Coordinates of C-alpha atoms in Angstrom, one line a residue:
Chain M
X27 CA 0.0 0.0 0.0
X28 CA 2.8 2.6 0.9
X29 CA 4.5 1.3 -2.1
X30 CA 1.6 2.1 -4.3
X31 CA 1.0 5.3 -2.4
X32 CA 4.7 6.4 -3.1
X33 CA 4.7 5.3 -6.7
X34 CA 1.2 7.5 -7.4
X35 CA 3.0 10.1 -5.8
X36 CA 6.2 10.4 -7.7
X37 CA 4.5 9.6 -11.0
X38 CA 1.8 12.6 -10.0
X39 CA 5.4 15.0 -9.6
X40 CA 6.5 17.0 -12.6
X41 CA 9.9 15.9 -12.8
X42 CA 8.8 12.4 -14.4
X43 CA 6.8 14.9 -17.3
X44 CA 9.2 17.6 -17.4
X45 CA 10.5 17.0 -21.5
X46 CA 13.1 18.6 -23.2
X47 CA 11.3 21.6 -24.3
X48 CA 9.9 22.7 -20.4
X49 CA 13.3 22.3 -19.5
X50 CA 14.4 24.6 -22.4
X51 CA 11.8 27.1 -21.1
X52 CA 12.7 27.2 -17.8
X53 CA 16.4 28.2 -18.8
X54 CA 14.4 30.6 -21.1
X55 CA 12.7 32.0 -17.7
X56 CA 15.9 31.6 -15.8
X57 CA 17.4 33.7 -18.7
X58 CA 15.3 36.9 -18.4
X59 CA 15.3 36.7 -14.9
X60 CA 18.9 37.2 -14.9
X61 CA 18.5 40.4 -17.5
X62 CA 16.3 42.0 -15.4
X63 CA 18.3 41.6 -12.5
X64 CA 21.8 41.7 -13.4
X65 CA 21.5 44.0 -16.4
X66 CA 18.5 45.8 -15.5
X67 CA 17.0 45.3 -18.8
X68 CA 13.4 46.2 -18.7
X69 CA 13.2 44.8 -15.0
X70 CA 9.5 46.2 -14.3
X71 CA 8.4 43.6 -17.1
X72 CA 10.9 41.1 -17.9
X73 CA 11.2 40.4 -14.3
X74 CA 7.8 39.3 -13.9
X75 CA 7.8 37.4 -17.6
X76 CA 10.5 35.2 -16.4
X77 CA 8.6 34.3 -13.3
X78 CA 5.6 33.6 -15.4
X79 CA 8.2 31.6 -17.9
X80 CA 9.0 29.4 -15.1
X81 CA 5.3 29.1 -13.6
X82 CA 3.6 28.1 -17.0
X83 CA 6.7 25.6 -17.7
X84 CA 6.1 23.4 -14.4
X85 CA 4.4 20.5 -15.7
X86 CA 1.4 19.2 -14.4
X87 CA 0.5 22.2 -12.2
X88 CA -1.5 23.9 -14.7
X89 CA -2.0 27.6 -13.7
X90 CA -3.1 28.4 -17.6
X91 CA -5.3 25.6 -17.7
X92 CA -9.0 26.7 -17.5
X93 CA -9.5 27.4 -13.6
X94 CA -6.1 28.1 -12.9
X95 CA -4.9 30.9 -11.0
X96 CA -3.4 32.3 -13.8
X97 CA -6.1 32.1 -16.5
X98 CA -8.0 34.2 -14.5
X99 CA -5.6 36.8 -14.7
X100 CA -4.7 36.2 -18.3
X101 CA -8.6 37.6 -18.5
X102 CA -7.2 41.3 -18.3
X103 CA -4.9 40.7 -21.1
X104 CA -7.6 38.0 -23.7
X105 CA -10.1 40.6 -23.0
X106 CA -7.8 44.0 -23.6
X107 CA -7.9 45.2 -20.5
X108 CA -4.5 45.3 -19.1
X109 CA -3.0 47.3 -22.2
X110 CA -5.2 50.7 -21.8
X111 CA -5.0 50.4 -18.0
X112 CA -1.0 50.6 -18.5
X113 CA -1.3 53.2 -21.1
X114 CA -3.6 55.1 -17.9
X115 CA -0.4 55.5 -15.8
X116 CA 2.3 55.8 -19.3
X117 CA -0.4 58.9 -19.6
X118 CA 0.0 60.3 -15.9
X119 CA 3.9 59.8 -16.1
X120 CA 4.4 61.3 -19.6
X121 CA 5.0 65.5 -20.0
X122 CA 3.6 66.3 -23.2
X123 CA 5.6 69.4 -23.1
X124 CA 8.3 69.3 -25.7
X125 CA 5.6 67.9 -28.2
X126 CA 3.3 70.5 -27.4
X127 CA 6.5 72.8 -27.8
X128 CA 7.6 71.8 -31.1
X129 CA 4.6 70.2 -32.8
X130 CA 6.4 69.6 -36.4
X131 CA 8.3 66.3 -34.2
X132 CA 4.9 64.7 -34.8
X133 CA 6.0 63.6 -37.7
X134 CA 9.1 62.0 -36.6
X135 CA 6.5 60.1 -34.5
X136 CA 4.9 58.8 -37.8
X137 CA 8.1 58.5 -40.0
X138 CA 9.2 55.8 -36.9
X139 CA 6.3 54.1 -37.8
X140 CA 7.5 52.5 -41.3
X141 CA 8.9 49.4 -39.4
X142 CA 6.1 48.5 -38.6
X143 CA 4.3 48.1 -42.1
X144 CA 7.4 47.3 -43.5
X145 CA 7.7 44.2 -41.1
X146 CA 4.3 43.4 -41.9
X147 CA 5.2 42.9 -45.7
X148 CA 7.9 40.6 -44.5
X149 CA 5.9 38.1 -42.4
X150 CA 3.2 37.9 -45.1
X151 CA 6.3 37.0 -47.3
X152 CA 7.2 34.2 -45.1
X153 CA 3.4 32.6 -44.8
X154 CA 2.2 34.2 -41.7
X155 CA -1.2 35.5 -41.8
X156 CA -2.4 38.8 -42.1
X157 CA -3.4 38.9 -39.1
X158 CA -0.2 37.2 -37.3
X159 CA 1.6 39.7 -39.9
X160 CA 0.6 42.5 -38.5
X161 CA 1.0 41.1 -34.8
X162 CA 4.8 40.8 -35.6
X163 CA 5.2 44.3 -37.5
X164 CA 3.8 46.1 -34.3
X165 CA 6.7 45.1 -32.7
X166 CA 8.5 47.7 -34.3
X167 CA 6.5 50.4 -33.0
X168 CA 8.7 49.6 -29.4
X169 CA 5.5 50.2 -27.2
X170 CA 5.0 47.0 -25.1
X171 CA 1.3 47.8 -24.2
X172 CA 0.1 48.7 -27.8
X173 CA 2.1 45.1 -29.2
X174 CA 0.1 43.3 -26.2
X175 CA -3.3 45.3 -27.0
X176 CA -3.2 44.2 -30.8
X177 CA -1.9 40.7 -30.7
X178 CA -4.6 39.8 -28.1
X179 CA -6.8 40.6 -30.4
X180 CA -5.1 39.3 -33.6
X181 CA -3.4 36.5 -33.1
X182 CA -3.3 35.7 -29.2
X183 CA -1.7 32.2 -30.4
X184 CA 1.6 34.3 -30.9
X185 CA 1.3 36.2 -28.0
X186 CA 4.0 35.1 -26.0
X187 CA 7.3 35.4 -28.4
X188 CA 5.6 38.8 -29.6
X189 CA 5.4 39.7 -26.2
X190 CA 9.0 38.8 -25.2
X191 CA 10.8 40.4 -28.4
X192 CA 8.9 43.2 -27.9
X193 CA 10.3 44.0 -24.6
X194 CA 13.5 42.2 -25.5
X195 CA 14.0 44.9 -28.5
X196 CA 12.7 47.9 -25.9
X197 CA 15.2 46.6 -23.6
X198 CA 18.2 46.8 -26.1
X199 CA 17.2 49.9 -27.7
X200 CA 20.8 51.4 -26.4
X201 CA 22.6 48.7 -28.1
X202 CA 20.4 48.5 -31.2
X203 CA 19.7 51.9 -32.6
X204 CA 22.9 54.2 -32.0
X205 CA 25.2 52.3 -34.9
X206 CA 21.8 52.9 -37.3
X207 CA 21.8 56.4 -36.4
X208 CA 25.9 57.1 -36.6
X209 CA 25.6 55.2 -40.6
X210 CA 23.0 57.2 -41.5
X211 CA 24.3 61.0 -40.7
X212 CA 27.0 63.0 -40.9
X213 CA 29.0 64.1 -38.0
X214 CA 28.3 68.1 -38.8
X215 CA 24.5 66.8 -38.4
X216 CA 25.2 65.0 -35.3
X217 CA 26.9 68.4 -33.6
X218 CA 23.8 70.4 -34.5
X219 CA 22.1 72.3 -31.5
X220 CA 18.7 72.9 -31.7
X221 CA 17.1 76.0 -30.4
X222 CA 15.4 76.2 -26.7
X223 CA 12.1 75.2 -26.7
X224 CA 9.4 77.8 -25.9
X225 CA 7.8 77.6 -22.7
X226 CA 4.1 75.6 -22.8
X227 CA 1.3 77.1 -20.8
X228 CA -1.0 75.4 -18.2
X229 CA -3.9 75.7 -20.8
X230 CA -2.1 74.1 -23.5
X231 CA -1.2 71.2 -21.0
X232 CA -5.0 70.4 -20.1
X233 CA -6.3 71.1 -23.6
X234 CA -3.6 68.6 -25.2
X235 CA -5.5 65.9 -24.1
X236 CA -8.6 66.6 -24.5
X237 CA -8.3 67.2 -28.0
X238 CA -5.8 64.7 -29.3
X239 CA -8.4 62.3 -27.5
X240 CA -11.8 63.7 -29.4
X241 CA -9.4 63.9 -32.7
X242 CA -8.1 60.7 -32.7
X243 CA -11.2 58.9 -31.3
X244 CA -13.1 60.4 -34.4
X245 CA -11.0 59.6 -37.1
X246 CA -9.7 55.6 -35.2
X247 CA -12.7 54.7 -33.1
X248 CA -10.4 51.2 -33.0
X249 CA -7.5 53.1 -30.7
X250 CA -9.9 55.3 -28.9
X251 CA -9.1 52.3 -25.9
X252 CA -5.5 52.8 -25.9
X253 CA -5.4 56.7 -26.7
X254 CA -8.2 58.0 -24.7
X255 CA -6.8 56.0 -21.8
X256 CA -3.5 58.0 -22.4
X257 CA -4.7 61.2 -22.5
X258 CA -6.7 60.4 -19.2
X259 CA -4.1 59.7 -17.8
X260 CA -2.3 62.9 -19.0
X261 CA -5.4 64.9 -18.4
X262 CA -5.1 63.8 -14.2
X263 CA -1.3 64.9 -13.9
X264 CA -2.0 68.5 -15.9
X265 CA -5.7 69.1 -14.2
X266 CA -3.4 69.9 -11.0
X267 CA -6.9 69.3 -9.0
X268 CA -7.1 65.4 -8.3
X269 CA -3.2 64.6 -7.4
X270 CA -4.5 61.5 -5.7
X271 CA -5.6 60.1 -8.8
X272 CA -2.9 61.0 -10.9
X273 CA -0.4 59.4 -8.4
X274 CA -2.3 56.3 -8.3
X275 CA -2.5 55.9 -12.0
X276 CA 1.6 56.8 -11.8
X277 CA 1.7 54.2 -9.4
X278 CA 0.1 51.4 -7.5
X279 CA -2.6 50.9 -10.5
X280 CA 0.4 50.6 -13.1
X281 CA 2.5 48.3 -11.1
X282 CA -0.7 45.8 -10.1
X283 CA -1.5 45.9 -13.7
X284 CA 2.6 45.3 -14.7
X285 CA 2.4 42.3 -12.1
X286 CA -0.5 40.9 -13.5
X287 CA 0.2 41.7 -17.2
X288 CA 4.1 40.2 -17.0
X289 CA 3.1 37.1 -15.5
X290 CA 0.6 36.2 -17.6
X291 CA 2.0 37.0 -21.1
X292 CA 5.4 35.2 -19.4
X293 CA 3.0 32.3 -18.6
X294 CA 1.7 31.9 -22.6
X295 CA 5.2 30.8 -23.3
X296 CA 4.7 26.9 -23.0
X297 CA 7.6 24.7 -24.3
X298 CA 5.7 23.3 -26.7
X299 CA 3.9 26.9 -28.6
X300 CA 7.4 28.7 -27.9
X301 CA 9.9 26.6 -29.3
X302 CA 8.8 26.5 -33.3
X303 CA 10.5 27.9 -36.3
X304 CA 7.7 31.0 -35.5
X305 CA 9.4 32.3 -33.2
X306 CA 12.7 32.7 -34.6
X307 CA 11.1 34.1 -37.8
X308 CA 9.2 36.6 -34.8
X309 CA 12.5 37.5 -32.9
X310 CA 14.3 38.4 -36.3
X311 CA 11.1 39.9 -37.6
X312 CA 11.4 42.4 -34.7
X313 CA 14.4 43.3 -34.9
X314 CA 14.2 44.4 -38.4
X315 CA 11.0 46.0 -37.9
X316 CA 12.5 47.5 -34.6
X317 CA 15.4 49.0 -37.0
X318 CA 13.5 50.3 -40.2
X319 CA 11.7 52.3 -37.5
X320 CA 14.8 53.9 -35.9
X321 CA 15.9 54.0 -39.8
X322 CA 12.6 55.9 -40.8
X323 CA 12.9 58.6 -38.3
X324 CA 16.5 59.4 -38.6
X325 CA 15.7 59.9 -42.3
X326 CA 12.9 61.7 -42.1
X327 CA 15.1 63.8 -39.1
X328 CA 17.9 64.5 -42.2
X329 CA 14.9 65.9 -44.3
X330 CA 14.0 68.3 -41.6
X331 CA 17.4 69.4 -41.4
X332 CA 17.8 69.7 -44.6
X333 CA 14.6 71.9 -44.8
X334 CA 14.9 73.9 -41.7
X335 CA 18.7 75.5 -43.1
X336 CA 20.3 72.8 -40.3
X337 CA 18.4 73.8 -37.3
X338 CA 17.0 69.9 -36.7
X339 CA 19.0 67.6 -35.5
X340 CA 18.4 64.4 -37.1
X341 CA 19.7 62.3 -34.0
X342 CA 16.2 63.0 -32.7
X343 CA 14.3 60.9 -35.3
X344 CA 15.3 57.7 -33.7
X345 CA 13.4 58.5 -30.8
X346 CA 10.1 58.3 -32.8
X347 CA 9.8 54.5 -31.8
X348 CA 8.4 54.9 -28.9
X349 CA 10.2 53.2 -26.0
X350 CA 10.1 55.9 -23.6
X351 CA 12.5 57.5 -22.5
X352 CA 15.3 54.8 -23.2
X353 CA 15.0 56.1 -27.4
X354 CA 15.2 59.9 -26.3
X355 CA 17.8 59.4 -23.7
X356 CA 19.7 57.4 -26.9
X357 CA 19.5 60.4 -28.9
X358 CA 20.7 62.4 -26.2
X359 CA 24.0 60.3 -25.5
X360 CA 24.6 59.8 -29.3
X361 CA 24.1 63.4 -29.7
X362 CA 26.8 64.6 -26.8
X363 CA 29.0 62.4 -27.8
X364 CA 29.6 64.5 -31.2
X365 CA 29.6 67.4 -29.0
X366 CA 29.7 67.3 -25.3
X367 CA 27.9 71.2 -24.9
X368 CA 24.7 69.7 -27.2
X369 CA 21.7 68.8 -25.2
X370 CA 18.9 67.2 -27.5
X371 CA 16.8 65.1 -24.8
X372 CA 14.2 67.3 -24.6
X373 CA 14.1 67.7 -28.0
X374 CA 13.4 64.1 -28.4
X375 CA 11.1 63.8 -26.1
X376 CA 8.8 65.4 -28.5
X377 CA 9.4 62.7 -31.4
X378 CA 9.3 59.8 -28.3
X379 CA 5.6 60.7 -27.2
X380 CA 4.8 61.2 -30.6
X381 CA 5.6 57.5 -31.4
X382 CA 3.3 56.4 -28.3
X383 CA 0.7 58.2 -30.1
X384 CA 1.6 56.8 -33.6
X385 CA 1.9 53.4 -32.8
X386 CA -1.3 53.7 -31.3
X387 CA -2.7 54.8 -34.5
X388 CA -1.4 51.9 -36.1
X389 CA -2.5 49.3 -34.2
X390 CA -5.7 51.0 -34.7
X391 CA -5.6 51.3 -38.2
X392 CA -4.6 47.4 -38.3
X393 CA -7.4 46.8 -35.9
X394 CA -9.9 48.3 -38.1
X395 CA -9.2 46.4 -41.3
X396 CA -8.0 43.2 -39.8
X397 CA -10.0 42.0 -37.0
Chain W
X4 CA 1.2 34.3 -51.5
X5 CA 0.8 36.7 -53.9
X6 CA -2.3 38.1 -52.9
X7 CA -0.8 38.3 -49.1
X8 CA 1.7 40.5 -50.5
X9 CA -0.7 42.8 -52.3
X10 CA -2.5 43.0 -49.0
X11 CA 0.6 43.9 -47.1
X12 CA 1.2 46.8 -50.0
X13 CA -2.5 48.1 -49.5
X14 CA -2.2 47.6 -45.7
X15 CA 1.5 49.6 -46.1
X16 CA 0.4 52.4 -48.0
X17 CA -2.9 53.0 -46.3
X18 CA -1.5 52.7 -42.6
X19 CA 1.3 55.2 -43.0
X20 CA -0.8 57.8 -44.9
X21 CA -3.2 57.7 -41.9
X22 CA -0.5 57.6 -39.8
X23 CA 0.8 60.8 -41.1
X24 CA -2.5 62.0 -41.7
X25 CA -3.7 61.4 -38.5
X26 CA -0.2 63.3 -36.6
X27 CA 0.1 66.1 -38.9
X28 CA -3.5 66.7 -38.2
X29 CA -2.9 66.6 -34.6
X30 CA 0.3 69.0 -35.1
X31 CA -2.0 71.7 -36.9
X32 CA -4.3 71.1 -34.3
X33 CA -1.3 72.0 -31.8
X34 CA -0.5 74.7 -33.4
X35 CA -3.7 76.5 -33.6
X36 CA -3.7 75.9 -29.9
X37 CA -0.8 77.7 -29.3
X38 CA -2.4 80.2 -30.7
X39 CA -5.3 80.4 -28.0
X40 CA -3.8 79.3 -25.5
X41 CA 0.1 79.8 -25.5
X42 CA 1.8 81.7 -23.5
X43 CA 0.9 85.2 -23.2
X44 CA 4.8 86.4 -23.7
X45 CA 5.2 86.6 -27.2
X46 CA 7.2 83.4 -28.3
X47 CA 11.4 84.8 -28.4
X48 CA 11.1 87.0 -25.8
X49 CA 14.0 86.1 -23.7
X50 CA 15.3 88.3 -21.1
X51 CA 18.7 89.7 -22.2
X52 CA 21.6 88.9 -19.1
X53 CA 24.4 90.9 -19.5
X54 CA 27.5 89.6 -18.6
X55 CA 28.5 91.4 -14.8
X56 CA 24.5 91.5 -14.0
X57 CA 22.3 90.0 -12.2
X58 CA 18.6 89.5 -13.3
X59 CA 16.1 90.8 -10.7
X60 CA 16.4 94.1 -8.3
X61 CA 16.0 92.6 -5.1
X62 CA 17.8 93.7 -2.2
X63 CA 19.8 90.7 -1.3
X64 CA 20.7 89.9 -4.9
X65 CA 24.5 90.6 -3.7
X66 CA 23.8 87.9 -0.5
X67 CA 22.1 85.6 -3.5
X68 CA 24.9 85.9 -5.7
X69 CA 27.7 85.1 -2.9
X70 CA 25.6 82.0 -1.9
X71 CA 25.6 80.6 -5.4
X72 CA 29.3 81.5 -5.9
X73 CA 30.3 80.0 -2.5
X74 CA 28.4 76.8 -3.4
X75 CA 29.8 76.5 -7.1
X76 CA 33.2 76.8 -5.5
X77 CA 32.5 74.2 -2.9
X78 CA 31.1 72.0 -5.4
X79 CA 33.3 72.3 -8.4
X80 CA 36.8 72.1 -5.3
X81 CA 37.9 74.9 -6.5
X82 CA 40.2 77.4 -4.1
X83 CA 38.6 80.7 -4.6
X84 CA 35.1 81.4 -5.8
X85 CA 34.2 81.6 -9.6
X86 CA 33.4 85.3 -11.0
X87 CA 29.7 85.1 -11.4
X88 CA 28.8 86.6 -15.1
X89 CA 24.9 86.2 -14.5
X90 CA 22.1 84.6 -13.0
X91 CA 19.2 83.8 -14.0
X92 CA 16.0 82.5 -12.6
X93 CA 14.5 79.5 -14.5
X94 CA 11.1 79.4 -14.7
X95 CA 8.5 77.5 -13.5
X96 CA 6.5 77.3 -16.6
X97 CA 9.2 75.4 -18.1
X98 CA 9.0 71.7 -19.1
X99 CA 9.9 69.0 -16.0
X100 CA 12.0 67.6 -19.2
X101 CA 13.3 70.4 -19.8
X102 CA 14.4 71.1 -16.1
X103 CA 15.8 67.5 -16.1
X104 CA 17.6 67.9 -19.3
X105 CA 19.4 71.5 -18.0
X106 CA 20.5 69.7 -15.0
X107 CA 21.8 67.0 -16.5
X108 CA 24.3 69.5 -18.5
X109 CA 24.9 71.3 -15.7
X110 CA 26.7 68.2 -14.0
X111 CA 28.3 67.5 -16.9
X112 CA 29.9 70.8 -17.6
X113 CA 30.6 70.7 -14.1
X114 CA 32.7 67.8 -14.7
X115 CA 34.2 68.9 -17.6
X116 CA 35.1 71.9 -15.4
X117 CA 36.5 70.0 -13.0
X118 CA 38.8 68.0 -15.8
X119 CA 40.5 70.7 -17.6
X120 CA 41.2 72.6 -14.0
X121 CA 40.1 75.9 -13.2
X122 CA 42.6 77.7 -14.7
X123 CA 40.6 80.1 -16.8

């Protein structure tokens, strides 16, 4: 009887199903762990993913499996939930200022943006569907949320590597996008210093919102979830009358969601959806999408210098993907290191929260036709 | 396959035209609001700082001005306190990025300073 009691037991244990690919994944796990706390890549998110990794990898103890604890909170993100709620506290945390200031870096927003349909063209080429197609190319619009928000909705199959190079890429933005921008401009162009930017009034900071919403939510009804949740959030940090508010969505309701929302797109990564020849096609995918954006703005940075007589400094173009601030403070560090005296961050800034905005669009406009 | 890379081409050329579409009509948008409801000051009106003065008629502006000089020279080591050319107030409509980004310099020079010596 003990015998038989001790047998059940160890054959009910995972380590008798653990296969080859669970193991792989919970190196995988391991892996990101270790970049978020030893390189502090991303550690808000990737910290989290890794632990999900792991959790979803453990054989037998089903978390993802209908009435887990896990599924539950997978909910948020099947349902589109935890994406706008993030965007909620990006919102309160982001100064619209320089973008307010200097309203022509809009378009380095939407120049950033070609990765992403440029990426799209690529998967299609290599038998995804349109739909998974357009789940990869939003990867190159660096914005986490917005990658999450559309692939849930897409293709949710693909979730999980979409969700992990997109962070991945947002993670190595300093490595990835300063030799694009030095091959692409000229060291005069690098030096250039860009003008102060004029001051922005209280009025301008509470209207901002309020009308990018009502704009945007007319003409993309699609992205109204992520971009009005932005500019509520924005609209609570410049009202300057409900601080409480506007600290919590900076705060404790961002990191609950970022908890949940890690865990759960960590925990989609199972050994056996993970480890195809999709996700290696996704990771590489990414990147190039992830560079063609950087690419796009720097570009489209050198036109505006070219057309302003040399005021624009094209380094700030590469902050038009939108991982903020890492792509702005990128600019900044390429920038000073052509001339120590230069200053661009704020300047990128404007092109940065642009890209938020544009990816947005986007994944809206890819929402609208596709789903 | 072909007809999934026709799609991508459609999907291409209609998502970045409303992408631009959609920002540049969000920049006209902030620019006509600048108009109603920018800052009163007209937009490069900048307060001219002659080098020797000091911005501001305040009574203590010679106490300010040995403050700040005392605490460049304690922070920058150096043995006798800089010759202050001006000072300037910055304000508090300015951008938090902004702010950020002007300290950020500031410590840099500051270490540049402290590099090449003080022997200016």
């Amino acid at each position: 009887m003990l015998w038989a009691d001790l047998y059940d037991f160890i054959t009910s244990s995972g380590f008798l199903s653990l296969d080859w690919r669970g193991a792989v994944m919970l190196v995988v796990g391991g892996v990101l762990i270790y970049l978020a706390i030893e390189k502090r890549y991303e550690p808000l998110l990737l910290l989290p993913i890794g632990f999900g990794v792991l959790l979803a990898n453990i054989p037998k103890a089903g978390l993802m499996e209908p009435g887990g604890l896990l599924s539950f909170l997978y909910l948020g993100v099947k349902l589109g939930i935890y994406p706008p709620l993030i965007f909620l506290g990006v919102g309160a945390m982001t100064d619209f200022g320089p973008l307010i200031a200097n309203p022509k870096t809009f378009l380095l927003g939407a120049a950033a943006q070609f990765g992403i349909f440029t990426t799209l063209l690529g998967a299609l080429a290599l038998g995804f569907t349109p739909q998974q197609a357009a789940s990869i190319g939003i990867i190159g619009g660096a914005d986490g949320p917005t990658a999450i928000f559309l692939t849930s909705k897409l293709a949710p199959e693909l979730l999980g590597p979409i969700a992990v190079a997109a962070y991945s890429y947002m993670a190595l933005v300093p490595i990835i996008q300063p030799p694009i921008m030095k091959a692409l401009t000229t060291k005069k162009e690098r030096s250039v210093v860009m003008e102060q930017l004029r001051p922005v009034s209280r009025k301008e900071r509470i209207l901002f919102p309020i009308v990018v919403m009502i704009a945007t939510g007319l003409l993309l009804p699609s992205a109204l979830a992520l971009i009005g949740m932005l500019m509520f959030g924005n609209l609570l940090r410049e009202a300057g009358v409900v601080d409480r508010l506007s600290k919590t969505a900076q705060n404790e309701l961002i990191n609950i969601v970022t908890i949940f929302l890690g865990l759960t797109v960590g925990a989609t990564t199972r050994g056996e959806v993970f480890l195809t020849l999709s996700t290696i096609y996704i990771i590489l995918l990414g990147l190039a999408a992830f560079s063609i954006g950087t690419a796009a703005g720097v570009l489209l940075g050198k036109l505006m210098y070219a057309l302003s007589g040399g005021k624009v400094n094209p380094l700030i173009g590469s902050a038009g993907v939108s991982a903020v601030p890492m792509a702005a403070r990128v600019s900044q560090v390429v920038g000073q290191k052509e001339n120590p005296g230069n200053f661009l961050l704020m300047h990128a800034m404007g092109p940065n929260v642009a890209g938020v905005i544009g990816s947005a669009v986007a994944a809206g406009i890819l929402l609208a036709i596709l789903q | 396959m072909e007809n999934g890379v026709m799609l991508g081409i459609r999907l291409t050329l209609l998502g970045m035209s409303v992408v631009f579409a959609s920002l540049i009509a969000l920049a006209l948008l902030m620019g006509a609001l600048s108009v109603f409801g920018g800052p009163r000051q007209p937009r490069n009106a900048r307060t001219p700082v002659a080098p020797g003065n000091v911005e501001s008629g305040k009574a203590n502006d010679a106490k300010v001005v040995a403050a700040i000089a005392a605490a460049l020279a304690y922070h920058l080591e150096l043995s006798s306190a800089p010759r202050v050319l001006s000072i300037k107030k910055v304000g508090g409509t300015s951008p938090s990025w902004g702010a950020a980004g002007r300290q950020a310099q500031m410590i840099e020079r500051a270490r540049m300073f402290v590099r090449r010596g003080s022997n200016r």
